[in-house]
């Protein structure tokens, strides 16, 4: 399967959507009455948070596929999705921290349930790569990583529920950070930004898949040329086909 | 399946009874941790949410010790091979290990909770004992299910002792959170408050969801 197919128009579309999103953020969306300019980080922070969570879920779905079909390509898909989602989750934490500093005066706010849940989810998924790395047998590595991805996927919603319940217990006030209560022009900007980040995720995913596949094909060709003289591939957390 | 579970559980309990490896170490560890908390916090008696937090963090870390050891005999003495050769449902190993870990946790808590009441707790533990036991039971089931799952994932990795805690702690944060929230009003200084039922419900849901997840995917950890 070729993942490089359609990558160029997709990348162009992503660049276009992201450019449009940033243009809307800076020139179209109104300044927030309460927070002013700082509120614009919302258009980056929330989309990458949502896309990271969807990426984790997609990793879980690919993992289910992998366990059902035993096709190592599903494991590769799961691995790449989780890998990119971890980077986006880190970005969510950093932007959330900046936003917290700007609007509440502190780099870290334990009363904000979304941010705290995100930290816990990030800490869990941060174990994904060490877990893979510490299993040498390729087949078992893929299987155990899939089991982990499914457990973690089930954990994400429950964790959000628990942290939100705990904060509601102390702080009945909830921060309206979702698109629900937004005026129209802010909502439009937010949706374009969300589409841009989602496209970015898909582009990066396809790009990484294409790159990995090319690497595997190259390795197979080298092996065919060199016979058995080639040194075995070094141990790595990434799946091999 | 019931006979297989019974046999496996009996084996685990018998091994523990003869070697006395996990439970005494876990109990001793929890008492040492209470002493550490006494000096770390510089408090001679605790109540409310601080008491609940110290109790649950200690029980959690003591649990990690047992969870680290849960499948060691299976790997080192060939228990997995023997089990896989036997014509029994593979889920029976999951059920037996969850029950064995649950038994270990209950045994440890039979020592650790009275020790906590004796050493650190300000208010009387009797003021809300049935409620406290309900929270302990529900949290223990969750600890046992997730502990068994993580132990089975980590047992055949190279860095087993490192993988168990880093995987286990994030997965158990909701349990510690719910258990500590539910326990805090029970240990209040001015008489026990009512038990927050929503946290018991959350613990029950958490146990149920991860019970199903473990049931669905445990087989994949055994194919070698």
Short mmCIF file of C-alpha atoms in Angstrom, two decimals:
data_model
loop_
_atom_site.label_atom_id
_atom_site.label_comp_id
_atom_site.label_asym_id
_atom_site.label_seq_id
_atom_site.Cartn_x
_atom_site.Cartn_y
_atom_site.Cartn_z
CA UNK A 1 0.00 0.00 0.00
CA UNK A 2 1.35 3.38 -0.93
CA UNK A 3 0.87 6.10 1.60
CA UNK A 4 2.64 8.67 -0.52
CA UNK A 5 -0.32 8.78 -2.92
CA UNK A 6 -2.20 12.05 -2.69
CA UNK A 7 0.23 13.38 -0.14
CA UNK A 8 1.11 16.49 -2.14
CA UNK A 9 -2.45 17.85 -2.61
CA UNK A 10 -3.22 16.94 1.00
CA UNK A 11 -0.17 18.84 2.23
CA UNK A 12 -1.16 21.83 0.08
CA UNK A 13 -4.71 21.73 1.45
CA UNK A 14 -3.34 21.56 5.01
CA UNK A 15 -1.06 24.55 4.44
CA UNK A 16 -3.97 26.46 2.91
CA UNK A 17 -6.40 25.65 5.72
CA UNK A 18 -3.86 26.47 8.42
CA UNK A 19 -2.99 29.76 6.73
CA UNK A 20 -6.69 30.60 6.46
CA UNK A 21 -7.16 29.65 10.11
CA UNK A 22 -4.36 31.92 11.29
CA UNK A 23 -5.60 34.73 9.05
CA UNK A 24 -9.04 34.36 10.62
CA UNK A 25 -7.54 34.20 14.11
CA UNK A 26 -5.60 37.43 13.70
CA UNK A 27 -7.80 39.51 11.38
CA UNK A 28 -11.36 38.23 11.66
CA UNK A 29 -12.10 36.80 15.10
CA UNK A 30 -13.04 39.57 17.54
CA UNK A 31 -10.95 40.27 20.62
CA UNK A 32 -12.35 38.57 23.69
CA UNK A 33 -14.05 41.13 25.92
CA UNK A 34 -12.62 39.53 29.04
CA UNK A 35 -9.13 38.35 28.16
CA UNK A 36 -8.24 40.40 25.11
CA UNK A 37 -5.51 39.19 22.75
CA UNK A 38 -4.38 36.28 24.93
CA UNK A 39 -7.63 34.47 24.31
CA UNK A 40 -6.49 33.82 20.72
CA UNK A 41 -4.30 30.97 21.96
CA UNK A 42 -7.63 29.19 22.32
CA UNK A 43 -7.67 28.63 18.54
CA UNK A 44 -4.45 26.62 18.80
CA UNK A 45 -4.78 25.07 22.24
CA UNK A 46 -8.24 23.53 21.94
CA UNK A 47 -7.90 22.14 18.38
CA UNK A 48 -4.58 20.41 19.09
CA UNK A 49 -6.06 19.05 22.32
CA UNK A 50 -9.08 17.63 20.51
CA UNK A 51 -6.97 16.23 17.67
CA UNK A 52 -4.52 14.65 20.15
CA UNK A 53 -7.38 12.86 21.91
CA UNK A 54 -8.84 11.71 18.60
CA UNK A 55 -5.35 10.52 17.64
CA UNK A 56 -5.12 8.46 20.83
CA UNK A 57 -8.55 7.00 20.12
CA UNK A 58 -7.52 6.23 16.53
CA UNK A 59 -4.44 4.49 17.91
CA UNK A 60 -6.75 2.36 20.06
CA UNK A 61 -8.99 1.51 17.09
CA UNK A 62 -5.99 0.52 14.94
CA UNK A 63 -4.79 -1.57 17.89
CA UNK A 64 -8.12 -3.43 17.99
CA UNK A 65 -7.77 -4.00 14.24
CA UNK A 66 -4.25 -5.29 14.80
CA UNK A 67 -5.29 -7.78 17.46
CA UNK A 68 -8.17 -8.98 15.30
CA UNK A 69 -6.31 -9.37 12.02
CA UNK A 70 -2.68 -9.84 13.17
CA UNK A 71 -1.67 -7.55 10.34
CA UNK A 72 1.50 -5.71 11.45
CA UNK A 73 0.52 -2.75 9.27
CA UNK A 74 -2.27 -1.93 11.71
CA UNK A 75 0.30 -1.87 14.49
CA UNK A 76 2.39 0.56 12.46
CA UNK A 77 -0.69 2.76 11.94
CA UNK A 78 -1.46 2.67 15.65
CA UNK A 79 2.14 3.48 16.52
CA UNK A 80 2.35 6.46 14.18
CA UNK A 81 -1.03 7.85 15.31
CA UNK A 82 -0.10 7.61 19.00
CA UNK A 83 3.33 9.04 18.33
CA UNK A 84 1.98 12.19 16.66
CA UNK A 85 -0.79 12.48 19.25
CA UNK A 86 1.82 12.49 22.05
CA UNK A 87 3.57 15.44 20.39
CA UNK A 88 0.24 17.28 20.05
CA UNK A 89 -0.63 16.48 23.68
CA UNK A 90 2.66 18.01 24.77
CA UNK A 91 1.76 21.06 22.69
CA UNK A 92 -1.64 21.19 24.40
CA UNK A 93 0.01 21.16 27.81
CA UNK A 94 2.45 23.90 26.88
CA UNK A 95 -0.18 26.17 25.29
CA UNK A 96 -2.58 25.47 28.15
CA UNK A 97 0.09 26.41 30.63
CA UNK A 98 0.79 29.67 28.77
CA UNK A 99 -2.92 30.46 28.66
CA UNK A 100 -3.26 29.70 32.38
CA UNK A 101 -0.37 32.04 33.15
CA UNK A 102 -1.86 34.81 31.05
CA UNK A 103 -5.45 34.58 32.25
CA UNK A 104 -5.19 33.18 35.80
CA UNK A 105 -1.69 34.33 36.68
CA UNK A 106 -0.21 30.91 37.33
CA UNK A 107 1.63 28.49 35.06
CA UNK A 108 -0.27 25.54 36.41
CA UNK A 109 -3.86 25.56 37.66
CA UNK A 110 -5.02 22.38 39.40
CA UNK A 111 -8.61 23.61 39.31
CA UNK A 112 -8.81 23.37 35.53
CA UNK A 113 -9.99 19.78 35.00
CA UNK A 114 -9.24 19.55 31.28
CA UNK A 115 -5.60 20.50 31.71
CA UNK A 116 -5.11 18.15 34.66
CA UNK A 117 -6.78 15.27 32.80
CA UNK A 118 -4.56 15.99 29.85
CA UNK A 119 -1.47 15.76 32.02
CA UNK A 120 -2.54 12.34 33.33
CA UNK A 121 -3.34 11.09 29.83
CA UNK A 122 0.00 12.42 28.60
CA UNK A 123 1.85 10.67 31.46
CA UNK A 124 0.15 7.40 30.56
CA UNK A 125 0.89 7.62 26.83
CA UNK A 126 4.45 8.69 27.59
CA UNK A 127 4.92 5.06 28.72
CA UNK A 128 4.01 3.76 25.26
CA UNK A 129 7.46 4.15 23.76
CA UNK A 130 9.40 2.84 26.81
CA UNK A 131 7.08 -0.17 26.86
CA UNK A 132 7.72 -0.93 23.19
CA UNK A 133 11.41 -0.35 23.62
CA UNK A 134 11.73 -2.85 26.43
CA UNK A 135 10.23 -5.75 24.44
CA UNK A 136 12.67 -7.28 22.00
CA UNK A 137 10.57 -9.81 20.16
CA UNK A 138 8.89 -7.91 17.30
CA UNK A 139 5.65 -9.84 17.26
CA UNK A 140 5.20 -9.63 21.01
CA UNK A 141 6.14 -5.95 20.99
CA UNK A 142 3.35 -5.25 18.52
CA UNK A 143 0.82 -7.34 20.46
CA UNK A 144 1.62 -5.84 23.87
CA UNK A 145 1.67 -2.32 22.45
CA UNK A 146 -1.81 -2.92 21.01
CA UNK A 147 -3.06 -4.17 24.37
CA UNK A 148 -1.64 -1.04 25.95
CA UNK A 149 -3.25 1.20 23.32
CA UNK A 150 -6.67 -0.37 23.97
CA UNK A 151 -6.40 -0.10 27.76
CA UNK A 152 -5.24 3.51 27.47
CA UNK A 153 -8.02 4.29 25.00
CA UNK A 154 -10.61 3.03 27.51
CA UNK A 155 -8.86 5.00 30.24
CA UNK A 156 -9.06 8.41 28.52
CA UNK A 157 -12.82 9.13 28.89
CA UNK A 158 -13.00 7.67 32.41
CA UNK A 159 -10.07 9.79 33.49
CA UNK A 160 -11.68 12.95 32.14
CA UNK A 161 -14.91 12.06 33.96
CA UNK A 162 -13.10 11.47 37.26
CA UNK A 163 -11.07 14.67 37.21
CA UNK A 164 -14.08 16.73 36.16
CA UNK A 165 -16.15 15.21 38.97
CA UNK A 166 -13.43 16.03 41.50
CA UNK A 167 -13.18 19.64 40.39
CA UNK A 168 -16.95 20.11 40.30
CA UNK A 169 -16.85 18.94 43.87
CA UNK A 170 -14.62 21.84 44.92
CA UNK A 171 -15.28 24.34 42.14
CA UNK A 172 -18.83 24.22 40.82
CA UNK A 173 -17.86 26.74 38.17
CA UNK A 174 -16.90 25.14 34.86
CA UNK A 175 -14.83 26.87 32.25
CA UNK A 176 -16.61 27.04 28.94
CA UNK A 177 -13.66 26.05 26.78
CA UNK A 178 -15.62 24.11 24.18
CA UNK A 179 -17.30 25.60 21.17
CA UNK A 180 -20.72 25.53 22.82
CA UNK A 181 -21.10 29.09 24.04
CA UNK A 182 -19.15 30.85 21.30
CA UNK A 183 -20.48 33.69 19.16
CA UNK A 184 -20.68 32.95 15.44
CA UNK A 185 -17.47 34.53 14.15
CA UNK A 186 -15.40 32.94 16.93
CA UNK A 187 -17.03 29.58 16.25
CA UNK A 188 -16.23 29.83 12.53
CA UNK A 189 -12.59 30.66 13.28
CA UNK A 190 -12.41 27.81 15.77
CA UNK A 191 -13.87 25.31 13.29
CA UNK A 192 -11.45 26.35 10.54
CA UNK A 193 -8.55 26.05 13.01
CA UNK A 194 -9.83 22.62 14.08
CA UNK A 195 -10.06 21.49 10.46
CA UNK A 196 -6.54 22.79 9.84
CA UNK A 197 -5.04 20.92 12.78
CA UNK A 198 -6.98 17.77 11.89
CA UNK A 199 -5.64 17.97 8.33
CA UNK A 200 -2.16 18.55 9.74
CA UNK A 201 -2.49 15.38 11.80
CA UNK A 202 -3.61 13.34 8.78
CA UNK A 203 -0.82 14.78 6.63
CA UNK A 204 1.85 14.06 9.22
CA UNK A 205 0.44 10.58 9.73
CA UNK A 206 0.47 9.80 6.02
CA UNK A 207 3.91 11.32 5.62
CA UNK A 208 5.31 9.23 8.45
CA UNK A 209 3.63 6.09 7.12
CA UNK A 210 5.06 6.72 3.66
CA UNK A 211 8.51 7.34 5.11
CA UNK A 212 8.41 4.19 7.23
CA UNK A 213 7.23 2.11 4.29
CA UNK A 214 10.00 3.47 2.08
CA UNK A 215 12.53 2.62 4.81
CA UNK A 216 11.23 -0.94 5.07
CA UNK A 217 11.32 -1.42 1.29
CA UNK A 218 14.84 -0.04 1.12
CA UNK A 219 15.93 -2.35 3.91
CA UNK A 220 14.36 -5.32 2.15
CA UNK A 221 16.16 -4.43 -1.09
CA UNK A 222 19.49 -4.00 0.72
CA UNK A 223 18.99 -7.34 2.42
CA UNK A 224 18.26 -8.98 -0.92
CA UNK A 225 21.45 -7.50 -2.37
CA UNK A 226 23.77 -8.16 0.54
CA UNK A 227 22.46 -11.57 1.49
CA UNK A 228 22.99 -12.48 5.11
CA UNK A 229 26.02 -10.29 5.56
CA UNK A 230 23.97 -7.32 6.61
CA UNK A 231 24.02 -6.52 10.30
CA UNK A 232 20.63 -7.03 11.90
CA UNK A 233 18.46 -3.98 12.47
CA UNK A 234 19.19 -2.36 15.80
CA UNK A 235 16.64 -2.58 18.57
CA UNK A 236 13.98 0.05 18.34
CA UNK A 237 10.57 1.00 19.62
CA UNK A 238 9.19 1.46 16.12
CA UNK A 239 7.43 -1.48 14.49
CA UNK A 240 9.00 -3.17 11.49
CA UNK A 241 7.08 -4.80 8.69
CA UNK B 1 -13.37 -22.84 34.27
CA UNK B 2 -14.30 -22.74 37.94
CA UNK B 3 -12.07 -25.72 38.68
CA UNK B 4 -9.18 -24.15 36.78
CA UNK B 5 -9.60 -20.87 38.65
CA UNK B 6 -9.80 -22.75 41.95
CA UNK B 7 -6.63 -24.70 41.20
CA UNK B 8 -4.68 -21.64 40.10
CA UNK B 9 -5.86 -19.59 43.06
CA UNK B 10 -4.98 -22.38 45.46
CA UNK B 11 -1.54 -22.62 43.90
CA UNK B 12 -0.94 -18.88 44.28
CA UNK B 13 -2.14 -18.75 47.87
CA UNK B 14 -0.15 -21.85 48.77
CA UNK B 15 3.02 -20.42 47.22
CA UNK B 16 2.48 -17.20 49.15
CA UNK B 17 1.79 -19.12 52.36
CA UNK B 18 5.04 -21.07 51.98
CA UNK B 19 7.38 -18.40 50.71
CA UNK B 20 5.77 -15.46 52.56
CA UNK B 21 7.19 -13.17 49.94
CA UNK B 22 4.66 -10.54 48.91
CA UNK B 23 2.25 -9.89 51.78
CA UNK B 24 4.74 -9.41 54.65
CA UNK B 25 6.87 -7.13 52.48
CA UNK B 26 3.83 -5.07 51.44
CA UNK B 27 2.61 -4.77 55.05
CA UNK B 28 6.04 -3.80 56.32
CA UNK B 29 6.38 -1.30 53.50
CA UNK B 30 3.07 0.36 54.36
CA UNK B 31 3.98 0.74 58.02
CA UNK B 32 7.38 2.20 57.08
CA UNK B 33 5.60 4.58 54.73
CA UNK B 34 3.34 5.78 57.56
CA UNK B 35 6.45 6.52 59.59
CA UNK B 36 7.97 8.33 56.61
CA UNK B 37 4.79 10.39 56.26
CA UNK B 38 4.88 11.22 59.95
CA UNK B 39 8.33 12.74 59.58
CA UNK B 40 7.79 14.06 56.06
CA UNK B 41 4.65 15.97 57.06
CA UNK B 42 5.81 16.58 60.63
CA UNK B 43 2.34 15.77 61.92
CA UNK B 44 1.50 13.34 64.69
CA UNK B 45 -2.16 12.95 63.79
CA UNK B 46 -4.02 13.34 60.52
CA UNK B 47 -7.67 13.78 59.64
CA UNK B 48 -9.92 14.56 56.70
CA UNK B 49 -8.51 14.72 53.20
CA UNK B 50 -4.89 14.63 54.37
CA UNK B 51 -5.52 11.36 56.22
CA UNK B 52 -7.37 9.94 53.21
CA UNK B 53 -4.54 10.96 50.90
CA UNK B 54 -1.80 9.45 53.06
CA UNK B 55 -3.76 6.22 53.48
CA UNK B 56 -4.47 5.80 49.76
CA UNK B 57 -1.02 6.77 48.52
CA UNK B 58 0.48 4.26 50.95
CA UNK B 59 -1.91 1.47 49.95
CA UNK B 60 -1.25 2.26 46.28
CA UNK B 61 2.54 2.06 46.64
CA UNK B 62 2.28 -1.09 48.72
CA UNK B 63 0.11 -2.52 45.95
CA UNK B 64 2.83 -1.77 43.39
CA UNK B 65 5.19 -4.11 45.30
CA UNK B 66 2.75 -7.00 45.06
CA UNK B 67 1.86 -6.24 41.45
CA UNK B 68 5.55 -6.34 40.51
CA UNK B 69 5.80 -9.89 41.86
CA UNK B 70 2.47 -11.22 40.65
CA UNK B 71 3.66 -13.18 37.60
CA UNK B 72 7.30 -13.71 38.54
CA UNK B 73 6.82 -17.39 39.36
CA UNK B 74 4.95 -17.89 36.08
CA UNK B 75 7.91 -16.61 34.08
CA UNK B 76 10.81 -17.92 36.14
CA UNK B 77 9.44 -21.36 36.98
CA UNK B 78 7.62 -22.02 33.72
CA UNK B 79 4.13 -21.51 35.07
CA UNK B 80 3.01 -19.89 31.80
CA UNK B 81 4.11 -22.91 29.76
CA UNK B 82 2.33 -25.30 32.08
CA UNK B 83 -0.81 -23.20 31.98
CA UNK B 84 -0.80 -22.85 28.19
CA UNK B 85 -0.41 -26.63 27.81
CA UNK B 86 -3.45 -27.26 30.00
CA UNK B 87 -6.76 -27.48 28.10
CA UNK B 88 -8.49 -24.72 30.05
CA UNK B 89 -9.95 -21.33 29.22
CA UNK B 90 -7.22 -18.72 29.34
CA UNK B 91 -9.47 -16.26 31.10
CA UNK B 92 -9.24 -18.49 34.16
CA UNK B 93 -5.65 -17.29 34.67
CA UNK B 94 -6.88 -13.68 34.67
CA UNK B 95 -9.65 -14.45 37.16
CA UNK B 96 -7.35 -16.45 39.43
CA UNK B 97 -4.65 -13.76 39.41
CA UNK B 98 -7.16 -10.99 40.10
CA UNK B 99 -8.55 -12.98 43.03
CA UNK B 100 -5.07 -13.76 44.34
CA UNK B 101 -4.00 -10.12 44.14
CA UNK B 102 -7.28 -9.11 45.78
CA UNK B 103 -6.56 -11.55 48.62
CA UNK B 104 -3.06 -10.11 49.03
CA UNK B 105 -4.40 -6.55 49.11
CA UNK B 106 -7.06 -7.43 51.69
CA UNK B 107 -4.48 -9.19 53.86
CA UNK B 108 -2.14 -6.21 53.66
CA UNK B 109 -4.94 -3.81 54.51
CA UNK B 110 -5.95 -5.93 57.50
CA UNK B 111 -2.54 -4.91 58.87
CA UNK B 112 -2.01 -1.51 57.26
CA UNK B 113 -5.36 0.14 58.00
CA UNK B 114 -5.31 -0.67 61.75
CA UNK B 115 -1.67 0.42 61.82
CA UNK B 116 -2.67 3.68 60.16
CA UNK B 117 -5.46 4.20 62.69
CA UNK B 118 -3.04 3.45 65.52
CA UNK B 119 -0.10 5.53 64.31
CA UNK B 120 -1.46 8.53 62.43
CA UNK B 121 -5.23 8.81 62.39
CA UNK B 122 -6.68 11.53 64.62
CA UNK B 123 -10.40 10.65 64.71
CA UNK B 124 -11.59 7.20 65.62
CA UNK B 125 -11.73 4.75 62.71
CA UNK B 126 -14.89 3.23 64.19
CA UNK B 127 -17.03 6.26 63.39
CA UNK B 128 -17.54 5.16 59.80
CA UNK B 129 -16.15 1.65 59.55
CA UNK B 130 -18.78 0.06 57.23
CA UNK B 131 -18.47 2.94 54.76
CA UNK B 132 -14.67 2.74 54.87
CA UNK B 133 -14.82 -0.99 54.20
CA UNK B 134 -17.08 -0.39 51.19
CA UNK B 135 -14.62 2.12 49.71
CA UNK B 136 -11.70 -0.23 50.40
CA UNK B 137 -13.51 -3.15 48.75
CA UNK B 138 -14.41 -1.25 45.57
CA UNK B 139 -10.97 0.33 45.23
CA UNK B 140 -9.29 -3.04 45.85
CA UNK B 141 -11.21 -4.64 42.99
CA UNK B 142 -10.01 -1.90 40.66
CA UNK B 143 -6.43 -2.18 41.94
CA UNK B 144 -6.53 -5.94 41.45
CA UNK B 145 -7.93 -5.83 37.91
CA UNK B 146 -5.64 -3.09 36.61
CA UNK B 147 -2.70 -4.46 38.60
CA UNK B 148 -3.09 -7.89 37.04
CA UNK B 149 -3.36 -6.41 33.57
CA UNK B 150 -0.28 -4.19 33.98
CA UNK B 151 1.68 -6.97 35.62
CA UNK B 152 0.90 -9.28 32.70
CA UNK B 153 1.94 -6.60 30.20
CA UNK B 154 5.16 -5.77 32.03
CA UNK B 155 6.31 -9.22 33.11
CA UNK B 156 8.02 -10.10 29.86
CA UNK B 157 9.65 -6.77 29.20
CA UNK B 158 13.28 -6.20 29.99
CA UNK B 159 12.67 -3.35 32.42
CA UNK B 160 9.82 -5.02 34.30
CA UNK B 161 10.37 -3.25 37.63
CA UNK B 162 10.41 0.11 35.89
CA UNK B 163 7.51 -0.46 33.51
CA UNK B 164 5.05 -1.54 36.25
CA UNK B 165 5.09 1.69 38.27
CA UNK B 166 5.16 4.13 35.35
CA UNK B 167 2.29 2.32 33.65
CA UNK B 168 0.34 1.64 36.79
CA UNK B 169 0.33 5.04 38.44
CA UNK B 170 -1.47 7.01 35.70
CA UNK B 171 -4.00 4.20 35.30
CA UNK B 172 -4.70 4.20 39.03
CA UNK B 173 -4.97 7.98 39.48
CA UNK B 174 -8.78 7.92 39.01
CA UNK B 175 -9.07 5.16 41.63
CA UNK B 176 -6.92 7.00 44.15
CA UNK B 177 -8.79 10.20 43.39
CA UNK B 178 -12.21 8.60 43.87
CA UNK B 179 -11.16 6.59 46.92
CA UNK B 180 -9.52 9.57 48.60
CA UNK B 181 -12.53 11.80 47.87
CA UNK B 182 -14.85 9.15 49.28
CA UNK B 183 -12.69 8.51 52.35
CA UNK B 184 -12.00 12.12 53.29
CA UNK B 185 -15.42 12.89 54.88
CA UNK B 186 -15.33 9.55 56.72
CA UNK B 187 -12.15 10.55 58.53
CA UNK B 188 -13.26 14.07 59.46
CA UNK B 189 -12.26 15.22 62.93
CA UNK B 190 -15.73 16.37 63.95
CA UNK B 191 -17.64 13.13 63.28
CA UNK B 192 -17.95 11.25 60.03
CA UNK B 193 -19.72 13.04 57.20
CA UNK B 194 -22.01 11.16 54.83
CA UNK B 195 -20.37 8.85 52.32
CA UNK B 196 -20.33 10.51 48.87
CA UNK B 197 -22.22 7.91 46.87
CA UNK B 198 -21.16 9.31 43.49
CA UNK B 199 -17.56 8.29 44.16
CA UNK B 200 -18.62 4.76 45.05
CA UNK B 201 -20.60 4.70 41.81
CA UNK B 202 -17.57 5.96 39.90
CA UNK B 203 -15.35 3.27 41.47
CA UNK B 204 -17.91 0.61 40.54
CA UNK B 205 -18.06 1.86 36.92
CA UNK B 206 -14.26 2.02 36.71
CA UNK B 207 -13.97 -1.53 38.05
CA UNK B 208 -16.62 -2.71 35.61
CA UNK B 209 -15.10 -1.08 32.53
CA UNK B 210 -11.59 -2.32 33.21
CA UNK B 211 -12.93 -5.74 34.16
CA UNK B 212 -14.48 -5.97 30.69
CA UNK B 213 -11.37 -4.57 28.98
CA UNK B 214 -9.16 -7.05 30.83
CA UNK B 215 -11.52 -9.90 29.96
CA UNK B 216 -11.45 -8.90 26.29
CA UNK B 217 -7.71 -8.55 25.81
CA UNK B 218 -6.00 -10.73 28.42
CA UNK B 219 -5.79 -13.69 26.01
CA UNK B 220 -3.51 -11.69 23.71
CA UNK B 221 -0.92 -11.39 26.46
CA UNK B 222 -0.57 -15.15 26.72
CA UNK B 223 0.23 -16.22 23.17
CA UNK B 224 3.83 -17.27 23.05
#
